[in-house]
Amino acid sequence: MRVWTTTLALTLVASVACSSPASCQSPGVAPGTPPEAVPLPAPQPTVDDPSPPVVIPPLPSLDDTEARAEAKKLVVALHKEVPGLLPLSDAQKLHWIKLGQEMIARSDFRITRAQVIVVVDRNVKVQKLALVLALPDSADWQVLGSVKVSTGNTGRKYYYITPTGVFPNTADRLGYRAEGTKNENGIRGIGAKGMRVWDFGWHNAVKGWLASGETGDIRLEMHATDPDFLESRLGHPASEGCVRIPAAFNVFMDRHGLLDVEYEQAASYDGRFKALLRKDRVPSPIAGEALVVVDSGAKPTAPVPLTTAQKS
């Protein structure tokens, strides 16, 4: 009853308050104005209004001349920031380019803009990496430099052979940084604190401790290694399947964003990517995303014969 009485009272008050047209007229509206002529109030924003659209920056795109000029700058920075670079003859540079081009041609990955790719040769007699400028409209690619690496080892349980192929570093996965913690043997497996770890996702790899060729899935990563005990061993197979690189080279790649072109885009709308990338980075306009793993010691496979339909 109390609720009913209150409701009735409010109704009566409202009725009295609007007992004359003038008393119910909106402020600033002349008396006698018909209701349909009274302007409606401006809509007010609500908490449910959608946020402004995210503007994702486009991928950088340089022509061949601009790309080569940027590559020269990176070569200067590479020699300044990374000690122990490997000397390469013109023939060796052409060999690296050929390895990268052939692997990319066999993959679904396409070079659509001038970009740096990372080519790793897992051949047990090589165990090296080369930075290569790949161009979309020219086969005249350029090698920027080379360092020693370690890929998957054989003969040790749970050690896999690093798979070959083209592995993009996409924004579908978020890499991370080493915490610098030591394992039970006092080893910092992925390097000193702050070292970058690039995550290329799950891939099938041969179990290096079995002679049967049985495979299993591994999380393929590229990272530094213990600077005190293991970095000096680079140049020989030693990892559990990932690609180990020198610490200085890790910092160089990280600082210039050479595999982070998609991460730079993601950082514009996702705080996790922004937090991962270095604050002092200077992203190169020829940064790419592809890790290319080859094996120059593998037996060449015979080309697949073309069918009649393919020949036509």
mmCIF file of C-alpha atoms in Angstrom:
data_model
loop_
_atom_site.group_PDB
_atom_site.id
_atom_site.type_symbol
_atom_site.label_atom_id
_atom_site.label_comp_id
_atom_site.label_asym_id
_atom_site.label_seq_id
_atom_site.Cartn_x
_atom_site.Cartn_y
_atom_site.Cartn_z
ATOM 1 C CA MET A 1 0.000 0.000 0.000
ATOM 2 C CA ARG A 2 2.859 2.343 0.810
ATOM 3 C CA VAL A 3 4.329 1.854 -2.648
ATOM 4 C CA TRP A 4 0.955 2.455 -4.270
ATOM 5 C CA THR A 5 0.428 5.647 -2.280
ATOM 6 C CA THR A 6 3.858 6.981 -3.300
ATOM 7 C CA THR A 7 3.221 6.229 -6.961
ATOM 8 C CA LEU A 8 -0.160 7.868 -6.854
ATOM 9 C CA ALA A 9 1.265 10.929 -5.173
ATOM 10 C CA LEU A 10 3.956 11.319 -7.797
ATOM 11 C CA THR A 11 1.348 10.964 -10.522
ATOM 12 C CA LEU A 12 -0.801 13.694 -8.965
ATOM 13 C CA VAL A 13 2.166 16.015 -8.593
ATOM 14 C CA ALA A 14 3.106 15.512 -12.225
ATOM 15 C CA SER A 15 -0.487 16.155 -13.269
ATOM 16 C CA VAL A 16 -0.623 19.399 -11.330
ATOM 17 C CA ALA A 17 2.774 20.521 -12.601
ATOM 18 C CA CYS A 18 1.645 20.087 -16.232
ATOM 19 C CA SER A 19 -1.881 21.392 -15.746
ATOM 20 C CA SER A 20 -1.300 24.157 -18.319
ATOM 21 C CA PRO A 21 0.431 24.004 -21.723
ATOM 22 C CA ALA A 22 2.726 26.867 -20.839
ATOM 23 C CA SER A 23 3.957 25.177 -17.711
ATOM 24 C CA CYS A 24 4.934 22.075 -19.725
ATOM 25 C CA GLN A 25 6.655 23.987 -22.544
ATOM 26 C CA SER A 26 10.416 23.397 -23.032
ATOM 27 C CA PRO A 27 12.648 26.353 -22.096
ATOM 28 C CA GLY A 28 13.298 28.711 -25.024
ATOM 29 C CA VAL A 29 10.210 27.536 -26.967
ATOM 30 C CA ALA A 30 7.392 30.024 -27.572
ATOM 31 C CA PRO A 31 4.057 29.184 -25.911
ATOM 32 C CA GLY A 32 1.610 27.467 -28.216
ATOM 33 C CA THR A 33 4.263 25.825 -30.368
ATOM 34 C CA PRO A 34 2.936 22.419 -31.492
ATOM 35 C CA PRO A 35 4.877 19.453 -30.109
ATOM 36 C CA GLU A 36 6.008 18.255 -33.522
ATOM 37 C CA ALA A 37 7.704 21.619 -34.103
ATOM 38 C CA VAL A 38 9.786 21.447 -30.947
ATOM 39 C CA PRO A 39 13.403 20.399 -31.833
ATOM 40 C CA LEU A 40 14.568 17.165 -30.266
ATOM 41 C CA PRO A 41 17.499 17.357 -27.845
ATOM 42 C CA ALA A 42 20.908 16.391 -29.220
ATOM 43 C CA PRO A 43 21.789 12.732 -28.590
ATOM 44 C CA GLN A 44 24.140 12.227 -25.675
ATOM 45 C CA PRO A 45 27.057 9.760 -25.873
ATOM 46 C CA THR A 46 26.631 6.584 -23.899
ATOM 47 C CA VAL A 47 29.122 4.180 -22.404
ATOM 48 C CA ASP A 48 28.146 1.688 -25.098
ATOM 49 C CA ASP A 49 29.388 3.891 -27.948
ATOM 50 C CA PRO A 50 32.069 2.034 -29.972
ATOM 51 C CA SER A 51 35.687 3.135 -29.616
ATOM 52 C CA PRO A 52 37.347 4.944 -32.514
ATOM 53 C CA PRO A 53 38.649 2.573 -35.200
ATOM 54 C CA VAL A 54 42.226 1.391 -34.847
ATOM 55 C CA VAL A 55 44.502 2.750 -37.550
ATOM 56 C CA ILE A 56 47.105 0.081 -38.326
ATOM 57 C CA PRO A 57 50.224 1.501 -40.008
ATOM 58 C CA PRO A 58 50.974 0.029 -43.437
ATOM 59 C CA LEU A 59 53.990 -2.169 -44.019
ATOM 60 C CA PRO A 60 57.008 -0.117 -45.108
ATOM 61 C CA SER A 61 57.731 -0.379 -48.811
ATOM 62 C CA LEU A 62 60.954 0.748 -50.500
ATOM 63 C CA ASP A 63 61.983 0.423 -54.119
ATOM 64 C CA ASP A 64 65.159 -1.489 -54.960
ATOM 65 C CA THR A 65 67.407 1.578 -54.865
ATOM 66 C CA GLU A 66 66.071 2.731 -51.514
ATOM 67 C CA ALA A 67 66.259 -0.801 -50.127
ATOM 68 C CA ARG A 68 69.903 -1.202 -51.123
ATOM 69 C CA ALA A 69 70.753 2.147 -49.528
ATOM 70 C CA GLU A 70 69.086 1.031 -46.293
ATOM 71 C CA ALA A 71 70.934 -2.291 -46.487
ATOM 72 C CA LYS A 72 74.261 -0.432 -46.631
ATOM 73 C CA LYS A 73 73.342 1.410 -43.435
ATOM 74 C CA LEU A 74 72.515 -1.895 -41.752
ATOM 75 C CA VAL A 75 75.848 -3.378 -42.869
ATOM 76 C CA VAL A 76 77.690 -0.478 -41.222
ATOM 77 C CA ALA A 77 75.647 -0.928 -38.036
ATOM 78 C CA LEU A 78 76.174 -4.696 -38.127
ATOM 79 C CA HIS A 79 79.971 -4.344 -38.226
ATOM 80 C CA LYS A 80 79.840 -1.766 -35.449
ATOM 81 C CA GLU A 81 77.486 -3.659 -33.113
ATOM 82 C CA VAL A 82 78.295 -7.351 -33.699
ATOM 83 C CA PRO A 83 81.828 -8.647 -33.160
ATOM 84 C CA GLY A 84 82.938 -11.891 -34.785
ATOM 85 C CA LEU A 85 81.189 -11.503 -38.125
ATOM 86 C CA LEU A 86 82.281 -14.138 -40.630
ATOM 87 C CA PRO A 87 84.098 -13.029 -43.796
ATOM 88 C CA LEU A 88 82.316 -14.020 -46.997
ATOM 89 C CA SER A 89 83.628 -14.241 -50.542
ATOM 90 C CA ASP A 90 81.452 -13.236 -53.483
ATOM 91 C CA ALA A 91 80.929 -16.922 -54.270
ATOM 92 C CA GLN A 92 79.798 -17.634 -50.707
ATOM 93 C CA LYS A 93 77.363 -14.736 -50.816
ATOM 94 C CA LEU A 94 75.864 -16.048 -54.052
ATOM 95 C CA HIS A 95 75.584 -19.480 -52.435
ATOM 96 C CA TRP A 96 73.604 -18.050 -49.486
ATOM 97 C CA ILE A 97 71.295 -16.198 -51.854
ATOM 98 C CA LYS A 98 70.702 -19.335 -53.914
ATOM 99 C CA LEU A 99 69.875 -21.375 -50.801
ATOM 100 C CA GLY A 100 67.357 -18.792 -49.621
ATOM 101 C CA GLN A 101 65.719 -18.334 -53.002
ATOM 102 C CA GLU A 102 65.329 -22.061 -53.586
ATOM 103 C CA MET A 103 63.722 -22.686 -50.183
ATOM 104 C CA ILE A 104 61.325 -19.774 -50.585
ATOM 105 C CA ALA A 105 60.393 -20.968 -54.090
ATOM 106 C CA ARG A 106 59.369 -24.334 -52.597
ATOM 107 C CA SER A 107 57.225 -22.703 -49.913
ATOM 108 C CA ASP A 108 53.976 -20.754 -49.755
ATOM 109 C CA PHE A 109 55.835 -17.649 -48.562
ATOM 110 C CA ARG A 110 56.178 -14.845 -51.085
ATOM 111 C CA ILE A 111 58.481 -11.836 -51.178
ATOM 112 C CA THR A 112 56.074 -8.965 -51.842
ATOM 113 C CA ARG A 113 58.236 -6.107 -50.534
ATOM 114 C CA ALA A 114 61.948 -5.458 -50.074
ATOM 115 C CA GLN A 115 62.877 -7.096 -46.771
ATOM 116 C CA VAL A 116 65.599 -8.767 -44.745
ATOM 117 C CA ILE A 117 65.290 -12.515 -44.273
ATOM 118 C CA VAL A 118 67.308 -14.726 -41.921
ATOM 119 C CA VAL A 119 68.768 -17.780 -43.691
ATOM 120 C CA VAL A 120 70.146 -20.574 -41.463
ATOM 121 C CA ASP A 121 72.117 -23.535 -42.846
ATOM 122 C CA ARG A 122 71.648 -26.484 -40.487
ATOM 123 C CA ASN A 123 74.286 -28.550 -42.341
ATOM 124 C CA VAL A 124 76.443 -30.017 -39.543
ATOM 125 C CA LYS A 125 79.535 -28.834 -41.416
ATOM 126 C CA VAL A 126 78.218 -25.277 -41.754
ATOM 127 C CA GLN A 127 76.069 -24.152 -38.782
ATOM 128 C CA LYS A 128 75.925 -20.547 -39.893
ATOM 129 C CA LEU A 129 73.378 -17.822 -40.518
ATOM 130 C CA ALA A 130 73.238 -15.062 -43.120
ATOM 131 C CA LEU A 131 71.157 -11.899 -43.270
ATOM 132 C CA VAL A 132 69.893 -11.497 -46.831
ATOM 133 C CA LEU A 133 68.114 -8.578 -48.478
ATOM 134 C CA ALA A 134 65.323 -10.143 -50.561
ATOM 135 C CA LEU A 135 63.732 -8.147 -53.380
ATOM 136 C CA PRO A 136 60.302 -8.854 -54.895
ATOM 137 C CA ASP A 137 61.103 -8.004 -58.504
ATOM 138 C CA SER A 138 64.753 -8.939 -58.774
ATOM 139 C CA ALA A 139 66.886 -12.039 -58.219
ATOM 140 C CA ASP A 140 69.869 -9.801 -57.464
ATOM 141 C CA TRP A 141 69.608 -10.140 -53.690
ATOM 142 C CA GLN A 142 72.269 -8.998 -51.242
ATOM 143 C CA VAL A 143 73.987 -10.611 -48.229
ATOM 144 C CA LEU A 144 74.498 -8.239 -45.304
ATOM 145 C CA GLY A 145 76.547 -10.467 -43.003
ATOM 146 C CA SER A 146 76.962 -13.865 -41.378
ATOM 147 C CA VAL A 147 77.448 -15.337 -37.874
ATOM 148 C CA LYS A 148 77.828 -18.785 -36.316
ATOM 149 C CA VAL A 149 74.762 -20.589 -34.948
ATOM 150 C CA SER A 150 73.843 -23.900 -33.364
ATOM 151 C CA THR A 151 70.878 -25.975 -34.499
ATOM 152 C CA GLY A 152 69.416 -29.287 -33.356
ATOM 153 C CA ASN A 153 71.735 -32.060 -32.227
ATOM 154 C CA THR A 154 71.629 -35.841 -32.570
ATOM 155 C CA GLY A 155 72.353 -38.621 -30.109
ATOM 156 C CA ARG A 156 70.799 -36.987 -27.030
ATOM 157 C CA LYS A 157 67.321 -37.846 -25.826
ATOM 158 C CA TYR A 158 64.689 -35.203 -26.497
ATOM 159 C CA TYR A 159 67.003 -33.350 -28.890
ATOM 160 C CA TYR A 160 65.359 -32.758 -32.274
ATOM 161 C CA ILE A 161 66.777 -31.932 -35.694
ATOM 162 C CA THR A 162 65.857 -28.352 -36.569
ATOM 163 C CA PRO A 163 63.242 -28.522 -39.350
ATOM 164 C CA THR A 164 63.850 -26.893 -42.716
ATOM 165 C CA GLY A 165 61.408 -24.502 -44.349
ATOM 166 C CA VAL A 166 60.215 -20.910 -44.200
ATOM 167 C CA PHE A 167 58.892 -19.840 -40.800
ATOM 168 C CA PRO A 168 57.245 -16.381 -40.551
ATOM 169 C CA ASN A 169 57.278 -14.428 -37.299
ATOM 170 C CA THR A 170 53.631 -13.360 -37.340
ATOM 171 C CA ALA A 171 51.462 -11.559 -34.817
ATOM 172 C CA ASP A 172 49.554 -14.808 -34.287
ATOM 173 C CA ARG A 173 52.136 -15.551 -31.590
ATOM 174 C CA LEU A 174 53.818 -13.375 -29.012
ATOM 175 C CA GLY A 175 57.509 -13.964 -28.387
ATOM 176 C CA TYR A 176 59.135 -13.174 -25.059
ATOM 177 C CA ARG A 177 62.375 -12.250 -23.305
ATOM 178 C CA ALA A 178 64.753 -14.385 -21.289
ATOM 179 C CA GLU A 179 64.573 -14.043 -17.534
ATOM 180 C CA GLY A 180 68.215 -15.032 -17.178
ATOM 181 C CA THR A 181 67.508 -17.804 -14.689
ATOM 182 C CA LYS A 182 69.885 -20.777 -14.470
ATOM 183 C CA ASN A 183 68.937 -24.445 -14.661
ATOM 184 C CA GLU A 184 70.194 -27.170 -12.322
ATOM 185 C CA ASN A 185 73.539 -27.108 -14.164
ATOM 186 C CA GLY A 186 73.978 -23.359 -13.781
ATOM 187 C CA ILE A 187 73.212 -22.700 -17.464
ATOM 188 C CA ARG A 188 71.072 -19.874 -18.798
ATOM 189 C CA GLY A 189 69.540 -21.816 -21.642
ATOM 190 C CA ILE A 190 68.137 -18.900 -23.637
ATOM 191 C CA GLY A 191 70.709 -16.333 -22.668
ATOM 192 C CA ALA A 192 71.142 -13.485 -20.228
ATOM 193 C CA LYS A 193 68.183 -11.552 -18.864
ATOM 194 C CA GLY A 194 66.428 -9.464 -21.500
ATOM 195 C CA MET A 195 67.606 -11.443 -24.519
ATOM 196 C CA ARG A 196 64.922 -11.700 -27.164
ATOM 197 C CA VAL A 197 63.250 -15.030 -27.998
ATOM 198 C CA TRP A 198 61.533 -15.227 -31.398
ATOM 199 C CA ASP A 199 58.736 -17.813 -31.450
ATOM 200 C CA PHE A 200 57.853 -19.429 -34.783
ATOM 201 C CA GLY A 201 55.212 -21.813 -33.465
ATOM 202 C CA TRP A 202 54.830 -25.599 -33.476
ATOM 203 C CA HIS A 203 56.489 -27.608 -36.239
ATOM 204 C CA ASN A 204 57.227 -31.245 -36.950
ATOM 205 C CA ALA A 205 60.856 -32.315 -36.518
ATOM 206 C CA VAL A 206 62.906 -35.510 -36.570
ATOM 207 C CA LYS A 207 63.775 -36.967 -33.171
ATOM 208 C CA GLY A 208 67.544 -36.805 -33.188
ATOM 209 C CA TRP A 209 68.001 -39.562 -30.594
ATOM 210 C CA LEU A 210 66.270 -42.185 -32.740
ATOM 211 C CA ALA A 211 67.624 -43.883 -35.851
ATOM 212 C CA SER A 212 64.137 -44.634 -37.149
ATOM 213 C CA GLY A 213 63.452 -41.120 -38.422
ATOM 214 C CA GLU A 214 60.421 -40.807 -36.145
ATOM 215 C CA THR A 215 59.136 -37.260 -35.798
ATOM 216 C CA GLY A 216 57.406 -35.154 -33.204
ATOM 217 C CA ASP A 217 56.322 -31.550 -32.730
ATOM 218 C CA ILE A 218 58.612 -28.894 -31.284
ATOM 219 C CA ARG A 219 58.222 -25.214 -30.521
ATOM 220 C CA LEU A 220 60.670 -23.666 -32.971
ATOM 221 C CA GLU A 221 62.422 -20.621 -31.538
ATOM 222 C CA MET A 222 65.475 -18.481 -32.205
ATOM 223 C CA HIS A 223 67.317 -17.167 -29.157
ATOM 224 C CA ALA A 224 70.674 -16.492 -27.533
ATOM 225 C CA THR A 225 72.469 -18.991 -25.316
ATOM 226 C CA ASP A 226 74.516 -18.908 -22.125
ATOM 227 C CA PRO A 227 77.150 -16.205 -22.767
ATOM 228 C CA ASP A 228 79.691 -17.708 -20.374
ATOM 229 C CA PHE A 229 79.580 -21.420 -21.166
ATOM 230 C CA LEU A 230 77.799 -22.086 -24.467
ATOM 231 C CA GLU A 231 78.236 -19.122 -26.814
ATOM 232 C CA SER A 232 81.818 -20.153 -27.565
ATOM 233 C CA ARG A 233 80.426 -23.461 -28.882
ATOM 234 C CA LEU A 234 78.335 -21.846 -31.594
ATOM 235 C CA GLY A 235 79.173 -23.263 -34.989
ATOM 236 C CA HIS A 236 78.347 -26.836 -33.985
ATOM 237 C CA PRO A 237 74.987 -28.639 -33.581
ATOM 238 C CA ALA A 238 74.063 -28.334 -29.907
ATOM 239 C CA SER A 239 70.457 -27.243 -29.432
ATOM 240 C CA GLU A 240 67.295 -29.191 -28.694
ATOM 241 C CA GLY A 241 65.888 -28.061 -32.029
ATOM 242 C CA CYS A 242 65.887 -24.268 -31.818
ATOM 243 C CA VAL A 243 68.350 -21.879 -33.482
ATOM 244 C CA ARG A 244 70.935 -20.462 -31.078
ATOM 245 C CA ILE A 245 72.558 -17.150 -32.041
ATOM 246 C CA PRO A 246 75.241 -14.878 -30.525
ATOM 247 C CA ALA A 247 74.065 -12.413 -27.871
ATOM 248 C CA ALA A 248 75.329 -9.341 -29.744
ATOM 249 C CA PHE A 249 73.540 -10.485 -32.881
ATOM 250 C CA ASN A 250 70.380 -11.056 -30.823
ATOM 251 C CA VAL A 251 70.539 -7.435 -29.639
ATOM 252 C CA PHE A 252 71.208 -6.196 -33.178
ATOM 253 C CA MET A 253 68.174 -8.024 -34.571
ATOM 254 C CA ASP A 254 66.056 -6.779 -31.697
ATOM 255 C CA ARG A 255 67.196 -3.158 -31.871
ATOM 256 C CA HIS A 256 66.593 -2.872 -35.620
ATOM 257 C CA GLY A 257 63.400 -4.964 -35.596
ATOM 258 C CA LEU A 258 64.640 -7.126 -38.456
ATOM 259 C CA LEU A 259 62.039 -9.863 -37.895
ATOM 260 C CA ASP A 260 59.385 -7.631 -36.346
ATOM 261 C CA VAL A 261 57.575 -5.967 -39.214
ATOM 262 C CA GLU A 262 54.235 -7.536 -38.199
ATOM 263 C CA TYR A 263 54.935 -6.937 -34.512
ATOM 264 C CA GLU A 264 55.289 -3.211 -35.225
ATOM 265 C CA GLN A 265 51.807 -3.239 -36.708
ATOM 266 C CA ALA A 266 50.405 -5.225 -33.771
ATOM 267 C CA ALA A 267 52.008 -2.791 -31.296
ATOM 268 C CA SER A 268 49.669 -0.076 -32.602
ATOM 269 C CA TYR A 269 46.636 -1.822 -31.093
ATOM 270 C CA ASP A 270 47.929 -4.452 -28.655
ATOM 271 C CA GLY A 271 49.866 -3.381 -25.581
ATOM 272 C CA ARG A 272 51.499 -6.795 -25.218
ATOM 273 C CA PHE A 273 53.479 -6.350 -28.436
ATOM 274 C CA LYS A 274 54.335 -2.770 -27.546
ATOM 275 C CA ALA A 275 55.665 -3.937 -24.182
ATOM 276 C CA LEU A 276 57.790 -6.646 -25.787
ATOM 277 C CA LEU A 277 59.556 -4.435 -28.330
ATOM 278 C CA ARG A 278 62.584 -2.436 -27.194
ATOM 279 C CA LYS A 279 61.912 1.144 -26.170
ATOM 280 C CA ASP A 280 65.104 2.323 -27.911
ATOM 281 C CA ARG A 281 64.490 0.403 -31.132
ATOM 282 C CA VAL A 282 64.898 1.973 -34.557
ATOM 283 C CA PRO A 283 62.880 -0.301 -36.880
ATOM 284 C CA SER A 284 64.412 -0.683 -40.297
ATOM 285 C CA PRO A 285 62.121 -0.019 -43.281
ATOM 286 C CA ILE A 286 63.430 -3.256 -44.804
ATOM 287 C CA ALA A 287 62.584 -5.312 -41.715
ATOM 288 C CA GLY A 288 61.003 -8.636 -42.573
ATOM 289 C CA GLU A 289 59.545 -11.627 -40.768
ATOM 290 C CA ALA A 290 60.939 -14.838 -42.252
ATOM 291 C CA LEU A 291 63.326 -17.361 -40.758
ATOM 292 C CA VAL A 292 64.501 -19.637 -43.584
ATOM 293 C CA VAL A 293 66.175 -22.898 -42.535
ATOM 294 C CA VAL A 294 68.040 -24.866 -45.212
ATOM 295 C CA ASP A 295 70.394 -27.838 -45.309
ATOM 296 C CA SER A 296 73.146 -27.507 -47.896
ATOM 297 C CA GLY A 297 74.322 -31.012 -47.056
ATOM 298 C CA ALA A 298 71.043 -32.728 -47.859
ATOM 299 C CA LYS A 299 70.794 -34.785 -51.004
ATOM 300 C CA PRO A 300 69.009 -32.828 -53.738
ATOM 301 C CA THR A 301 65.561 -34.109 -54.522
ATOM 302 C CA ALA A 302 64.601 -34.902 -58.099
ATOM 303 C CA PRO A 303 62.155 -32.410 -59.611
ATOM 304 C CA VAL A 304 58.574 -33.600 -59.812
ATOM 305 C CA PRO A 305 57.636 -34.278 -63.478
ATOM 306 C CA LEU A 306 55.034 -31.926 -64.870
ATOM 307 C CA THR A 307 51.702 -33.379 -65.848
ATOM 308 C CA THR A 308 50.174 -32.696 -69.252
ATOM 309 C CA ALA A 309 47.844 -30.165 -67.696
ATOM 310 C CA GLN A 310 50.718 -28.363 -65.966
ATOM 311 C CA LYS A 311 52.771 -28.253 -69.186
ATOM 312 C CA SER A 312 49.931 -26.617 -71.003
#
